[in-house]
Amino acid sequence: MLETLCGHVHQNLGGSKHFKCPHCGHSMPRDWNGALGIFLKALR
């Protein structure tokens, strides 16, 4: 999963529905992070 704020790619997500980036500490539901990533890509 690509963390949308810091851009760090995470390989081991586990089964949690909530995601916390170990790189920058940002936390949000995984579905929201995915939707935000799609939105930001569409803006480019």
XYZ file of N, CA and C in Angstrom:
132
model
N 0.844 -1.177 0.000
C 0.000 0.000 0.000
C 0.885 1.235 0.000
N 0.522 2.205 -0.797
C 1.224 3.482 -0.847
C 0.592 4.415 0.174
N 1.397 4.913 1.086
C 0.910 5.879 2.066
C 0.814 7.213 1.346
N -0.376 7.814 1.314
C -0.622 8.964 0.448
C 0.056 10.245 0.903
N 0.423 10.363 2.157
C 1.063 11.598 2.609
C 2.574 11.573 2.427
N 3.222 10.496 2.842
C 4.686 10.462 2.755
C 5.192 9.716 1.524
N 4.328 8.923 0.863
C 4.724 8.204 -0.340
C 5.447 6.898 -0.081
N 5.573 6.500 1.177
C 6.252 5.255 1.526
C 5.377 4.062 1.125
N 5.973 3.042 0.522
C 5.250 1.841 0.105
C 5.400 0.783 1.188
N 4.261 0.217 1.627
C 4.247 -0.788 2.685
C 3.822 -2.130 2.101
N 4.608 -3.164 2.337
C 4.344 -4.490 1.783
C 3.467 -5.342 2.696
N 3.710 -5.324 3.998
C 3.008 -6.195 4.947
C 1.891 -5.423 5.639
N 0.674 -5.575 5.136
C -0.446 -4.815 5.675
C -1.207 -5.556 6.759
N -1.178 -6.870 6.746
C -1.960 -7.628 7.706
C -3.440 -7.534 7.379
N -4.288 -7.874 8.333
C -5.726 -7.886 8.093
C -6.458 -6.689 8.662
N -5.739 -5.735 9.205
C -6.363 -4.587 9.843
C -7.047 -3.677 8.824
N -8.194 -3.143 9.194
C -8.911 -2.191 8.337
C -8.387 -0.773 8.534
N -7.603 -0.565 9.579
C -7.032 0.751 9.859
C -5.533 0.667 9.619
N -4.986 1.682 9.003
C -3.586 1.683 8.622
C -2.846 2.798 9.344
N -1.696 2.464 9.940
C -0.822 3.470 10.535
C 0.552 3.302 9.907
N 1.042 4.366 9.293
C 2.331 4.329 8.620
C 3.454 4.302 9.654
N 4.304 3.273 9.622
C 5.428 3.232 10.557
C 6.522 4.226 10.177
N 6.462 4.736 8.958
C 7.474 5.675 8.478
C 7.197 7.098 8.966
N 5.948 7.576 8.799
C 5.629 8.962 9.173
C 4.640 9.072 10.332
N 3.979 7.943 10.690
C 3.034 7.959 11.800
C 1.609 8.341 11.429
N 1.372 8.684 10.161
C 0.020 9.048 9.721
C -0.899 7.847 9.853
N -2.147 8.086 10.263
C -3.096 7.012 10.496
C -4.440 7.349 9.850
N -5.022 6.365 9.155
C -6.354 6.521 8.558
C -6.872 5.145 8.147
N -8.198 5.011 7.945
C -8.738 3.749 7.448
C -8.119 3.400 6.089
N -7.845 2.122 5.876
C -7.197 1.692 4.629
C -8.013 2.054 3.397
N -9.335 1.950 3.481
C -10.186 2.291 2.335
C -10.051 3.765 1.971
N -9.974 4.629 2.967
C -9.828 6.068 2.715
C -8.486 6.357 2.071
N -7.446 5.695 2.564
C -6.111 5.895 2.000
C -6.085 5.476 0.529
N -6.729 4.352 0.208
C -6.792 3.896 -1.178
C -7.575 4.854 -2.059
N -8.713 5.331 -1.553
C -9.525 6.282 -2.320
C -8.771 7.590 -2.543
N -8.061 8.048 -1.538
C -7.283 9.278 -1.676
C -6.170 9.103 -2.700
N -5.526 7.937 -2.703
C -4.482 7.657 -3.689
C -5.016 7.678 -5.112
N -6.193 7.098 -5.321
C -6.821 7.098 -6.647
C -7.176 8.522 -7.060
N -7.732 9.298 -6.126
C -8.094 10.686 -6.404
C -6.872 11.512 -6.789
N -5.794 11.378 -6.028
C -4.585 12.152 -6.314
C -3.965 11.766 -7.653
N -4.040 10.481 -8.004
C -3.517 10.043 -9.294
C -4.346 10.619 -10.441
N -5.667 10.722 -10.243
C -6.543 11.276 -11.279
C -6.274 12.762 -11.513
N -5.789 13.460 -10.504
C -5.501 14.887 -10.642
C -4.245 15.161 -11.457
N -3.380 14.193 -11.573
C -2.117 14.384 -12.309
C -2.322 14.401 -13.788
